[in-house]
């Protein structure tokens, strides 16, 4: 599940960047700080942006984007530059666009070279958006040339009346050579800014009392360069602004009250938890998640009756409908603004670039619920929503809070493979992937994805695992009994290539057809904001039947390694190998113990070392030994 609350990304540039989906992906999935590349970049960008903010929160902007390519292939790549805007609340004009030739002179972009670009969506992640995109096609771009264009933007309405907020994504170092941003503010308007890779310069006071603030690229910066800006005084103010617009949609009408009564007939009058479960399950399973970024719908939920009639809604709609149903049963709940970036803290400027999703908090149960995740059992959140700061958007008392530091149940992932090396040295067999706890949500989602891909799902997954072949998946409907703790996906497979080429040779043990990656790859991650440690266990078991008359040379030695530090987090990897007759049995297990999802950097670094040991062990080889043919004497 991916959700974005409102269209908060104002600007972005990149080779071919421009679709709203690309902007959202860039915002939600910023990579960890990059290591310096071994070679210098072969394309370079410069950005200059000037914003003039009005007292009502709207703004005018002039942007200049310049991109130079050093090689012919990169020149062909940068010769198309895209930009996007939200047509229902801003206007954009191309002021100029041209190719600057390395030897001097310029070639303007012709009127027929401004192409309309479709904003992509998909059936599995549908979006309704007012975003528009255009692509400029530059003439005669060769190595050493620069493509440059200037845009003028004018916003017609602020997301929250009187409040200006924006997220400027300027590019990635080292490709970004220069960047300057200026913001002109009216008298008395304060601006909070959260910069990444930008240094603020000396401000200028205007004769009318206004202020011009400026930023320039930090020469020592690395990775993503951005500015989050907001005139709201804090995140609580953002919560109040959201509550003011969203709360009227969460008031139960007679029709909503009647529905709530029917849905909770089997729950006792005083059983708050049972009633909450029934209402949550209805919204999660009966209301399809569809993103909507249009007009006031960026921050204002649709009427619950409309959502019910149409059977779909975005995160705001889900939360408002569930809030209204709960209120009809006398159960209080609050929208919780949360961010889907892998970052443990809110920082700097309060805006919807950091808080881009809405879930539900039920104070009487001290429970967070995300009804846009249809495969999440009651009481469990998707993994990306734990240990996160939230803003509880309750009218008159919006406040900061935090989701639980770790899931109430550990992540458990187990794959069991039974395989055989045939007379032709081709491996075939079956694999069962079993998950419980939060990973069961991911496995159900993966099963839904497999279901949508049909017959090609198994072969596609085998290619991703690095073992091309054919096969098929079998599983229960992903939404069946979603509140049960576990879920299984069964698979059968046959590798495309022979494991051996006759004779006796070492080979890497096959891993089967699991739904996820190998042990040591799921539980640990990293982000700009912190180290990710998911408490749980990943296990794989293999029973490999050898060809008739064959045995194995010396087996790999068992491995046992662990590292970490107490409450900060600890990881352990163990493997065992045993030959029982003609069957090789292998068991590998990687586990993480942590008190919170965002663990310390030192403990995380040690645990990554354990994961590296796991990957090395998974590449060990065994040697097949075939018996000599019988004598004909």
Coordinates of N, CA and C in Angstrom, one line a residue, residues 37-131:
X37 N 31.0 8.0 -6.3 CA 31.3 7.1 -7.4 C 32.7 7.0 -7.8
X38 N 33.1 5.9 -8.4 CA 34.5 5.8 -8.8 C 34.9 6.7 -9.9
X39 N 33.9 7.0 -10.7 CA 34.2 7.9 -11.9 C 33.3 9.1 -11.8
X40 N 33.7 10.2 -12.4 CA 33.0 11.4 -12.4 C 31.7 11.3 -13.2
X41 N 30.6 12.0 -12.9 CA 29.4 11.9 -13.7 C 29.5 12.4 -15.1
X42 N 28.7 11.9 -16.0 CA 28.8 12.3 -17.4 C 27.6 13.2 -17.8
X43 N 26.8 13.6 -16.8 CA 25.8 14.6 -17.0 C 25.7 15.5 -15.8
X44 N 25.3 16.8 -16.0 CA 25.4 17.7 -14.9 C 24.2 18.7 -15.0
X45 N 23.7 19.1 -13.8 CA 22.5 19.9 -13.8 C 22.8 21.1 -12.9
X46 N 22.2 22.2 -13.3 CA 22.1 23.5 -12.6 C 20.7 23.9 -12.5
X47 N 20.3 24.4 -11.3 CA 18.9 24.8 -11.0 C 18.9 26.2 -10.3
X48 N 17.9 27.0 -10.8 CA 17.7 28.3 -10.2 C 16.2 28.5 -10.0
X49 N 15.7 28.7 -8.8 CA 14.3 28.8 -8.5 C 14.1 30.1 -7.7
X50 N 13.1 30.9 -8.1 CA 12.7 32.1 -7.4 C 11.2 32.0 -7.1
X51 N 10.9 32.1 -5.8 CA 9.5 32.0 -5.4 C 9.1 33.3 -4.8
X52 N 7.8 33.8 -5.1 CA 7.3 34.9 -4.4 C 5.9 34.5 -3.8
X53 N 5.9 34.5 -2.5 CA 4.8 34.0 -1.7 C 3.8 35.2 -1.4
X54 N 2.5 34.9 -1.6 CA 1.5 35.9 -1.2 C 0.9 35.6 0.1
X55 N 0.2 36.5 0.7 CA -0.3 36.4 2.1 C -1.4 35.3 2.2
X56 N -2.0 34.9 1.1 CA -3.0 33.9 1.1 C -2.5 32.5 1.0
X57 N -1.1 32.4 0.9 CA -0.5 31.1 0.8 C -0.2 30.6 -0.6
X58 N -0.7 31.4 -1.6 CA -0.4 31.0 -3.0 C 1.0 31.7 -3.3
X59 N 1.5 31.3 -4.5 CA 2.9 31.8 -4.8 C 3.1 31.7 -6.3
X60 N 4.0 32.6 -6.8 CA 4.5 32.5 -8.1 C 5.9 32.0 -8.1
X61 N 6.3 31.3 -9.2 CA 7.7 30.8 -9.2 C 8.2 30.9 -10.6
X62 N 9.5 31.2 -10.7 CA 10.2 31.1 -12.0 C 11.4 30.1 -11.8
X63 N 11.5 29.1 -12.6 CA 12.5 28.1 -12.5 C 13.3 28.0 -13.8
X64 N 14.6 27.8 -13.6 CA 15.5 27.6 -14.7 C 16.3 26.3 -14.5
X65 N 16.2 25.4 -15.4 CA 16.8 24.1 -15.3 C 17.8 24.0 -16.5
X66 N 19.0 23.6 -16.2 CA 20.0 23.5 -17.2 C 20.7 22.1 -17.1
X67 N 20.9 21.4 -18.2 CA 21.5 20.1 -18.1 C 22.5 19.9 -19.2
X68 N 23.7 19.5 -18.8 CA 24.8 19.4 -19.8 C 25.2 17.9 -19.8
X69 N 25.5 17.4 -21.0 CA 25.9 16.0 -21.2 C 27.3 16.0 -21.8
X70 N 28.2 15.0 -21.2 CA 29.6 15.0 -21.7 C 29.8 14.0 -22.8
X71 N 28.8 13.0 -23.0 CA 29.0 12.0 -24.0 C 27.8 12.0 -24.9
X72 N 28.0 11.4 -26.1 CA 26.9 11.3 -27.1 C 25.7 10.6 -26.5
X73 N 25.9 9.4 -25.9 CA 24.8 8.7 -25.4 C 24.0 9.5 -24.3
X74 N 24.7 10.2 -23.4 CA 24.0 11.0 -22.4 C 23.3 12.2 -23.1
X75 N 23.9 12.7 -24.1 CA 23.3 13.8 -24.8 C 21.9 13.4 -25.4
X76 N 21.9 12.2 -25.9 CA 20.6 11.7 -26.4 C 19.6 11.5 -25.3
X77 N 20.1 11.1 -24.1 CA 19.2 10.9 -23.0 C 18.6 12.2 -22.4
X78 N 19.5 13.2 -22.3 CA 19.0 14.5 -21.7 C 18.3 15.4 -22.7
X79 N 18.3 15.0 -23.9 CA 17.6 15.9 -25.0 C 16.1 16.0 -24.8
X80 N 15.6 15.2 -23.9 CA 14.1 15.3 -23.6 C 14.0 15.6 -22.1
X81 N 13.4 16.7 -21.7 CA 13.2 17.1 -20.3 C 11.7 17.3 -20.0
X82 N 11.3 16.7 -18.9 CA 9.9 16.7 -18.6 C 9.6 17.5 -17.3
X83 N 8.4 18.1 -17.2 CA 8.0 18.8 -16.0 C 6.5 18.5 -15.8
X84 N 6.0 18.7 -14.6 CA 4.6 18.4 -14.3 C 4.0 19.5 -13.4
X85 N 2.7 19.5 -13.3 CA 2.0 20.5 -12.5 C 0.6 20.0 -12.2
X86 N 0.0 20.5 -11.2 CA -1.4 20.2 -10.8 C -2.3 21.2 -11.5
X87 N -3.0 20.7 -12.5 CA -3.8 21.7 -13.4 C -4.9 22.3 -12.6
X88 N -5.4 21.7 -11.6 CA -6.6 22.2 -10.9 C -6.3 23.3 -9.9
X89 N -5.0 23.5 -9.6 CA -4.7 24.6 -8.7 C -3.4 25.4 -9.0
X90 N -2.9 25.2 -10.2 CA -1.7 26.0 -10.6 C -1.7 26.1 -12.1
X91 N -1.1 27.1 -12.7 CA -0.8 27.3 -14.1 C 0.7 27.3 -14.3
X92 N 1.1 26.8 -15.5 CA 2.5 26.8 -15.8 C 2.7 27.2 -17.3
X93 N 3.8 28.0 -17.5 CA 4.1 28.4 -18.9 C 5.6 28.2 -19.1
X94 N 5.9 27.8 -20.3 CA 7.3 27.7 -20.7 C 7.7 29.1 -21.2
X95 N 8.7 29.7 -20.5 CA 9.1 31.0 -21.0 C 10.1 30.9 -22.1
X96 N 11.0 30.0 -22.0 CA 12.0 29.8 -23.1 C 12.6 28.4 -22.9
X97 N 13.1 27.8 -24.0 CA 13.8 26.5 -24.0 C 14.7 26.5 -25.3
X98 N 15.9 26.1 -25.1 CA 16.8 26.0 -26.2 C 18.0 25.1 -25.9
X99 N 18.7 24.7 -26.9 CA 20.0 24.0 -26.9 C 21.1 25.0 -27.0
X100 N 22.0 25.0 -26.0 CA 23.2 25.8 -26.0 C 24.3 25.0 -26.6
X101 N 24.8 25.3 -27.8 CA 25.9 24.5 -28.4 C 27.2 24.8 -27.7
X102 N 28.0 23.7 -27.5 CA 29.3 23.8 -26.9 C 30.2 24.8 -27.6
X103 N 30.1 25.0 -28.9 CA 30.9 25.9 -29.7 C 30.4 27.3 -29.8
X104 N 29.2 27.5 -29.1 CA 28.6 28.8 -29.2 C 27.3 28.8 -30.0
X105 N 26.4 29.7 -29.6 CA 25.1 29.8 -30.3 C 24.1 29.0 -29.6
X106 N 22.8 29.2 -30.0 CA 21.7 28.4 -29.4 C 20.7 28.1 -30.4
X107 N 19.9 27.0 -30.2 CA 18.9 26.6 -31.0 C 17.6 26.5 -30.2
X108 N 16.6 27.3 -30.5 CA 15.3 27.3 -29.7 C 14.5 26.0 -30.0
X109 N 13.8 25.6 -29.0 CA 12.8 24.5 -29.1 C 11.6 25.0 -29.9
X110 N 11.3 24.3 -30.9 CA 10.1 24.8 -31.7 C 8.8 24.5 -31.1
X111 N 7.8 25.2 -31.5 CA 6.4 25.1 -30.9 C 5.9 23.7 -31.0
X112 N 6.3 22.9 -32.0 CA 5.8 21.5 -32.1 C 6.6 20.5 -31.3
X113 N 7.6 21.0 -30.5 CA 8.4 20.1 -29.7 C 8.1 20.1 -28.3
X114 N 6.9 20.6 -27.9 CA 6.4 20.5 -26.5 C 5.3 19.4 -26.6
X115 N 5.7 18.2 -26.0 CA 4.8 17.1 -26.2 C 4.0 16.8 -24.9
X116 N 2.7 16.5 -25.1 CA 1.9 16.0 -24.0 C 2.4 14.7 -23.5
X117 N 2.4 14.5 -22.2 CA 2.9 13.2 -21.7 C 1.9 12.6 -20.7
X118 N 1.6 11.4 -20.9 CA 0.6 10.7 -20.0 C 1.1 10.5 -18.6
X119 N 0.3 10.7 -17.6 CA 0.6 10.4 -16.3 C 0.2 9.0 -16.0
X120 N 1.1 8.1 -15.7 CA 0.8 6.7 -15.6 C 0.1 6.3 -14.4
X121 N -0.7 5.3 -14.5 CA -1.3 4.7 -13.3 C -1.4 3.2 -13.7
X122 N -2.0 2.4 -12.8 CA -2.1 1.0 -13.0 C -3.4 0.5 -12.3
X123 N -3.8 -0.7 -12.8 CA -5.0 -1.3 -12.1 C -4.8 -1.7 -10.7
X124 N -3.5 -2.1 -10.4 CA -3.2 -2.5 -9.0 C -3.0 -1.4 -8.1
X125 N -2.6 -0.2 -8.6 CA -2.5 1.0 -7.8 C -3.1 2.2 -8.5
X126 N -4.4 2.2 -8.7 CA -5.1 3.3 -9.5 C -5.0 4.6 -8.8
X127 N -4.9 5.6 -9.6 CA -4.8 7.0 -9.1 C -5.7 7.9 -10.0
X128 N -6.4 8.8 -9.4 CA -7.1 9.9 -10.1 C -6.4 11.2 -9.7
X129 N -5.9 11.9 -10.7 CA -5.1 13.0 -10.4 C -5.3 14.1 -11.4
X130 N -5.2 15.4 -11.0 CA -5.2 16.5 -11.9 C -3.9 16.8 -12.4
X131 N -2.9 16.0 -12.2 CA -1.5 16.3 -12.7 C -1.5 16.3 -14.2

